[in-house]
Amino acid sequence: DTGVSQDPRHKITKRGQNVTFRCDPISEHNRLYWYRQTLGQGPEFLTYFQNEAQLEKSRLLSDRFSAERPKGSFSTLEIQRTEQGDSAMYLCASSRKDSAYNEQFFGPGTRLTVL
Amino acid sequence: AQSVAQPEDQVNVAEGNPLTVKCTYSVSGNPYLFWYVQYPNRGLQFLLKYITGDNLVKGSYGFEAEFNKSQTSFHLKKPSALVSDSALYFCASAEGGGSYIPTFGRGTSLIVHP
């Protein structure tokens, strides 16, 4: 399978703990996006990378959220001191840069439950 | 600021009948519009996009969408619905200026009855 993969698929944690999610994009895609999706809503943009550069991070939900893509391949999204309101599906998507507005390819998501 | 509205939470249609899922948009410049589909326990899948050109855009699985600038709409259509089309459909718009940040609607659940 050469699609976008995310790990883990499910994460249950206690309030106050830190969690980290991983996303592996399609190999030739140089753009990588993170979203949050809550029940009954569409994906909400968080941040995106072009290669290893994080080009937009102002929409990360708080300073507890951070993302990295150190070598321009896989990416991680970390949430520190989790809160119950962080419970949601976290989606990763990738796309090619060479043509503007290329469609994004989404992974299956990581479902976070904060107890 | 851009926004996307999907006025229907759910659309019900009988198999074999035509279907329409509605989307309206609000953007300050040229609209770049997309439809995605989300099947249960699967990631979102791209269906089609409008960037420029013909107002009628054809996409995957027999879907098409009509861009209407005067009505600021981008409705998704299919001439003959299948039970397997039952899924969650999202309309999205992308900002210009190089950032390509998409804004998604809240989604419409399509239920196709046998």
Short mmCIF file of C-alpha atoms in Angstrom, two decimals:
data_model
loop_
_atom_site.label_atom_id
_atom_site.label_comp_id
_atom_site.label_asym_id
_atom_site.label_seq_id
_atom_site.Cartn_x
_atom_site.Cartn_y
_atom_site.Cartn_z
CA ASP A 1 0.00 0.00 0.00
CA THR A 2 1.60 3.28 -1.09
CA GLY A 3 -0.95 5.59 0.46
CA VAL A 4 -0.64 7.92 3.43
CA SER A 5 -0.23 6.03 6.69
CA GLN A 6 -0.74 7.20 10.24
CA ASP A 7 0.30 5.66 13.51
CA PRO A 8 -1.25 4.88 15.89
CA ARG A 9 -4.80 4.51 14.64
CA HIS A 10 -6.20 4.92 18.12
CA LYS A 11 -4.77 6.53 21.24
CA ILE A 12 -6.33 6.69 24.67
CA THR A 13 -4.57 8.85 27.21
CA LYS A 14 -5.19 10.53 30.50
CA ARG A 15 -5.55 14.25 30.83
CA GLY A 16 -2.20 15.95 31.26
CA GLN A 17 -0.19 13.37 29.35
CA ASN A 18 1.74 14.12 26.17
CA VAL A 19 0.95 12.28 22.94
CA THR A 20 2.74 12.08 19.59
CA PHE A 21 1.29 10.97 16.28
CA ARG A 22 3.20 9.98 13.18
CA CYS A 23 2.33 10.47 9.53
CA ASP A 24 4.09 8.91 6.55
CA PRO A 25 3.08 10.66 3.31
CA ILE A 26 3.15 9.29 -0.20
CA SER A 27 6.85 9.20 -1.03
CA GLU A 28 6.93 11.66 -3.93
CA HIS A 29 4.69 14.20 -2.19
CA ASN A 30 6.50 17.20 -0.78
CA ARG A 31 3.53 18.88 0.92
CA LEU A 32 2.14 17.48 4.15
CA TYR A 33 -0.89 18.76 6.05
CA TRP A 34 -2.33 18.11 9.51
CA TYR A 35 -6.01 18.50 10.36
CA ARG A 36 -8.31 17.91 13.28
CA GLN A 37 -11.80 16.55 12.75
CA THR A 38 -14.47 16.45 15.43
CA LEU A 39 -17.79 14.69 15.19
CA GLY A 40 -20.17 16.37 12.79
CA GLN A 41 -17.56 18.73 11.40
CA GLY A 42 -15.27 18.84 8.45
CA PRO A 43 -11.49 18.70 8.78
CA GLU A 44 -10.02 21.78 10.42
CA PHE A 45 -6.62 22.83 9.12
CA LEU A 46 -3.80 22.90 11.68
CA THR A 47 -0.49 23.25 9.86
CA TYR A 48 1.40 22.28 6.74
CA PHE A 49 4.90 21.60 5.51
CA GLN A 50 6.60 21.94 2.20
CA ASN A 51 9.50 19.53 2.42
CA GLU A 52 10.95 20.16 5.88
CA ALA A 53 9.77 23.78 6.12
CA GLN A 54 6.68 24.49 8.19
CA LEU A 55 5.01 27.19 6.13
CA GLU A 56 1.92 27.79 8.21
CA LYS A 57 1.52 27.14 11.90
CA SER A 58 -0.59 30.02 13.13
CA ARG A 59 -3.66 27.81 13.14
CA LEU A 60 -2.30 25.27 15.57
CA LEU A 61 -4.89 25.28 18.30
CA SER A 62 -2.62 26.33 21.13
CA ASP A 63 1.03 26.35 22.11
CA ARG A 64 0.52 22.81 23.38
CA PHE A 65 0.42 21.68 19.75
CA SER A 66 3.58 21.33 17.68
CA ALA A 67 4.58 19.54 14.53
CA GLU A 68 7.83 18.56 12.88
CA ARG A 69 9.00 17.14 9.60
CA PRO A 70 12.73 16.90 10.18
CA LYS A 71 13.92 15.38 6.92
CA GLY A 72 11.04 16.27 4.69
CA SER A 73 9.62 12.77 4.82
CA PHE A 74 7.49 11.64 7.77
CA SER A 75 5.96 14.12 10.19
CA THR A 76 4.97 14.07 13.84
CA LEU A 77 2.26 15.99 15.64
CA GLU A 78 2.69 16.37 19.39
CA ILE A 79 0.12 17.51 21.90
CA GLN A 80 1.46 18.35 25.32
CA ARG A 81 -0.58 18.32 28.54
CA THR A 82 -3.62 16.90 26.80
CA GLU A 83 -7.09 18.11 27.71
CA GLN A 84 -10.44 16.41 27.22
CA GLY A 85 -11.23 18.93 24.51
CA ASP A 86 -8.36 17.55 22.46
CA SER A 87 -10.34 14.35 21.87
CA ALA A 88 -10.82 14.17 18.10
CA MET A 89 -9.64 12.52 14.92
CA TYR A 90 -6.30 13.85 13.70
CA LEU A 91 -5.82 13.58 9.97
CA CYS A 92 -2.73 13.81 7.84
CA ALA A 93 -2.71 14.47 4.10
CA SER A 94 -0.07 14.89 1.44
CA SER A 95 0.08 16.41 -2.01
CA ARG A 96 2.52 17.36 -4.77
CA LYS A 97 3.81 20.89 -5.07
CA ASP A 98 4.38 20.96 -8.80
CA SER A 99 0.85 21.96 -9.66
CA ALA A 100 -1.13 24.40 -7.59
CA TYR A 101 -4.23 23.21 -5.81
CA ASN A 102 -3.44 19.56 -6.31
CA GLU A 103 -5.80 17.27 -4.55
CA GLN A 104 -4.73 15.98 -1.17
CA PHE A 105 -4.42 12.33 -0.26
CA PHE A 106 -5.57 11.59 3.26
CA GLY A 107 -4.49 8.98 5.74
CA PRO A 108 -6.96 7.00 7.85
CA GLY A 109 -6.47 9.25 10.85
CA THR A 110 -5.52 8.83 14.50
CA ARG A 111 -8.42 8.88 16.92
CA LEU A 112 -7.44 10.47 20.22
CA THR A 113 -9.48 9.98 23.37
CA VAL A 114 -8.47 11.96 26.42
CA LEU A 115 -9.95 10.64 29.67
CA ALA B 1 -11.86 35.09 4.80
CA GLN B 2 -13.24 32.15 2.90
CA SER B 3 -16.06 29.87 3.97
CA VAL B 4 -17.93 26.88 2.64
CA ALA B 5 -21.49 25.95 3.50
CA GLN B 6 -23.19 22.62 3.04
CA PRO B 7 -26.80 23.40 3.93
CA GLU B 8 -27.98 19.80 4.23
CA ASP B 9 -26.78 17.51 6.99
CA GLN B 10 -28.30 14.52 5.21
CA VAL B 11 -29.56 13.71 1.75
CA ASN B 12 -31.71 10.68 1.07
CA VAL B 13 -32.20 9.30 -2.42
CA ALA B 14 -33.45 6.07 -3.92
CA GLU B 15 -31.05 3.91 -5.89
CA GLY B 16 -31.18 4.75 -9.58
CA ASN B 17 -32.41 8.30 -8.99
CA PRO B 18 -30.28 11.38 -9.60
CA LEU B 19 -28.58 12.91 -6.58
CA THR B 20 -27.45 16.41 -5.70
CA VAL B 21 -25.36 17.44 -2.71
CA LYS B 22 -25.27 21.19 -2.27
CA CYS B 23 -22.33 23.48 -1.55
CA THR B 24 -22.03 27.24 -1.53
CA TYR B 25 -18.84 29.19 -1.06
CA SER B 26 -17.60 32.60 -0.11
CA VAL B 27 -14.10 33.62 -1.20
CA SER B 28 -12.53 36.98 -1.87
CA GLY B 29 -10.76 36.02 -5.08
CA ASN B 30 -10.98 33.25 -7.62
CA PRO B 31 -12.54 30.14 -6.09
CA TYR B 32 -10.69 26.86 -6.06
CA LEU B 33 -13.21 24.21 -5.12
CA PHE B 34 -13.07 20.52 -4.26
CA TRP B 35 -15.28 17.61 -3.33
CA TYR B 36 -14.06 14.77 -1.12
CA VAL B 37 -15.85 11.62 0.05
CA GLN B 38 -15.36 9.79 3.34
CA TYR B 39 -16.44 6.18 3.60
CA PRO B 40 -16.81 4.60 7.06
CA ASN B 41 -13.46 3.77 8.64
CA ARG B 42 -11.56 5.13 5.65
CA GLY B 43 -9.72 8.35 4.91
CA LEU B 44 -11.11 11.14 2.79
CA GLN B 45 -10.83 10.55 -0.94
CA PHE B 46 -10.63 13.19 -3.61
CA LEU B 47 -13.55 13.21 -6.06
CA LEU B 48 -13.08 16.29 -8.25
CA LYS B 49 -11.93 19.89 -8.35
CA TYR B 50 -12.68 23.15 -10.11
CA ILE B 51 -9.78 25.49 -10.77
CA THR B 52 -10.71 27.20 -14.01
CA GLY B 53 -12.34 26.39 -17.32
CA ASP B 54 -15.56 24.51 -17.94
CA ASN B 55 -18.22 25.00 -15.32
CA LEU B 56 -19.09 21.30 -15.38
CA VAL B 57 -16.36 19.21 -13.83
CA LYS B 58 -16.31 15.43 -14.06
CA GLY B 59 -14.71 13.30 -11.41
CA SER B 60 -14.36 9.84 -9.98
CA TYR B 61 -17.11 7.21 -9.70
CA GLY B 62 -19.41 9.01 -12.13
CA PHE B 63 -19.73 12.15 -10.04
CA GLU B 64 -19.73 15.63 -11.51
CA ALA B 65 -20.08 19.12 -10.11
CA GLU B 66 -21.35 22.35 -11.58
CA PHE B 67 -19.64 25.61 -10.79
CA ASN B 68 -22.06 28.53 -10.78
CA LYS B 69 -20.35 31.85 -10.18
CA SER B 70 -23.50 33.94 -9.98
CA GLN B 71 -24.97 31.69 -7.30
CA THR B 72 -21.58 31.00 -5.69
CA SER B 73 -22.39 27.30 -5.72
CA PHE B 74 -20.57 24.10 -6.52
CA HIS B 75 -23.16 21.34 -6.23
CA LEU B 76 -22.15 17.70 -6.54
CA LYS B 77 -24.29 15.57 -8.83
CA LYS B 78 -24.67 12.05 -10.15
CA PRO B 79 -27.25 10.96 -12.72
CA SER B 80 -27.99 7.58 -11.11
CA ALA B 81 -27.21 6.87 -7.46
CA LEU B 82 -25.85 3.58 -6.18
CA VAL B 83 -26.24 2.16 -2.68
CA SER B 84 -22.43 2.10 -2.53
CA ASP B 85 -22.41 5.92 -2.91
CA SER B 86 -23.68 6.16 0.66
CA ALA B 87 -20.99 8.10 2.51
CA LEU B 88 -20.06 11.49 3.95
CA TYR B 89 -19.31 14.17 1.37
CA PHE B 90 -17.23 17.27 2.01
CA CYS B 91 -16.97 20.40 -0.09
CA ALA B 92 -13.78 22.46 0.30
CA SER B 93 -12.27 25.66 -1.02
CA ALA B 94 -8.62 26.62 -1.15
CA GLU B 95 -7.17 30.04 -0.58
CA GLY B 96 -5.06 31.67 -3.24
CA GLY B 97 -1.83 33.52 -2.72
CA GLY B 98 0.32 30.43 -2.57
CA SER B 99 -0.76 29.10 0.80
CA TYR B 100 -3.23 26.53 -0.56
CA ILE B 101 -4.89 26.20 2.82
CA PRO B 102 -8.28 24.49 2.39
CA THR B 103 -11.46 25.21 4.26
CA PHE B 104 -13.89 22.32 4.50
CA GLY B 105 -17.63 22.36 4.91
CA ARG B 106 -19.16 20.35 7.74
CA GLY B 107 -20.15 17.52 5.46
CA THR B 108 -23.35 15.99 4.10
CA SER B 109 -24.32 12.41 4.77
CA LEU B 110 -25.66 10.80 1.61
CA ILE B 111 -27.90 7.79 2.12
CA VAL B 112 -28.93 5.83 -0.95
CA HIS B 113 -31.84 3.48 -0.32
CA PRO B 114 -32.17 0.22 -2.27
#
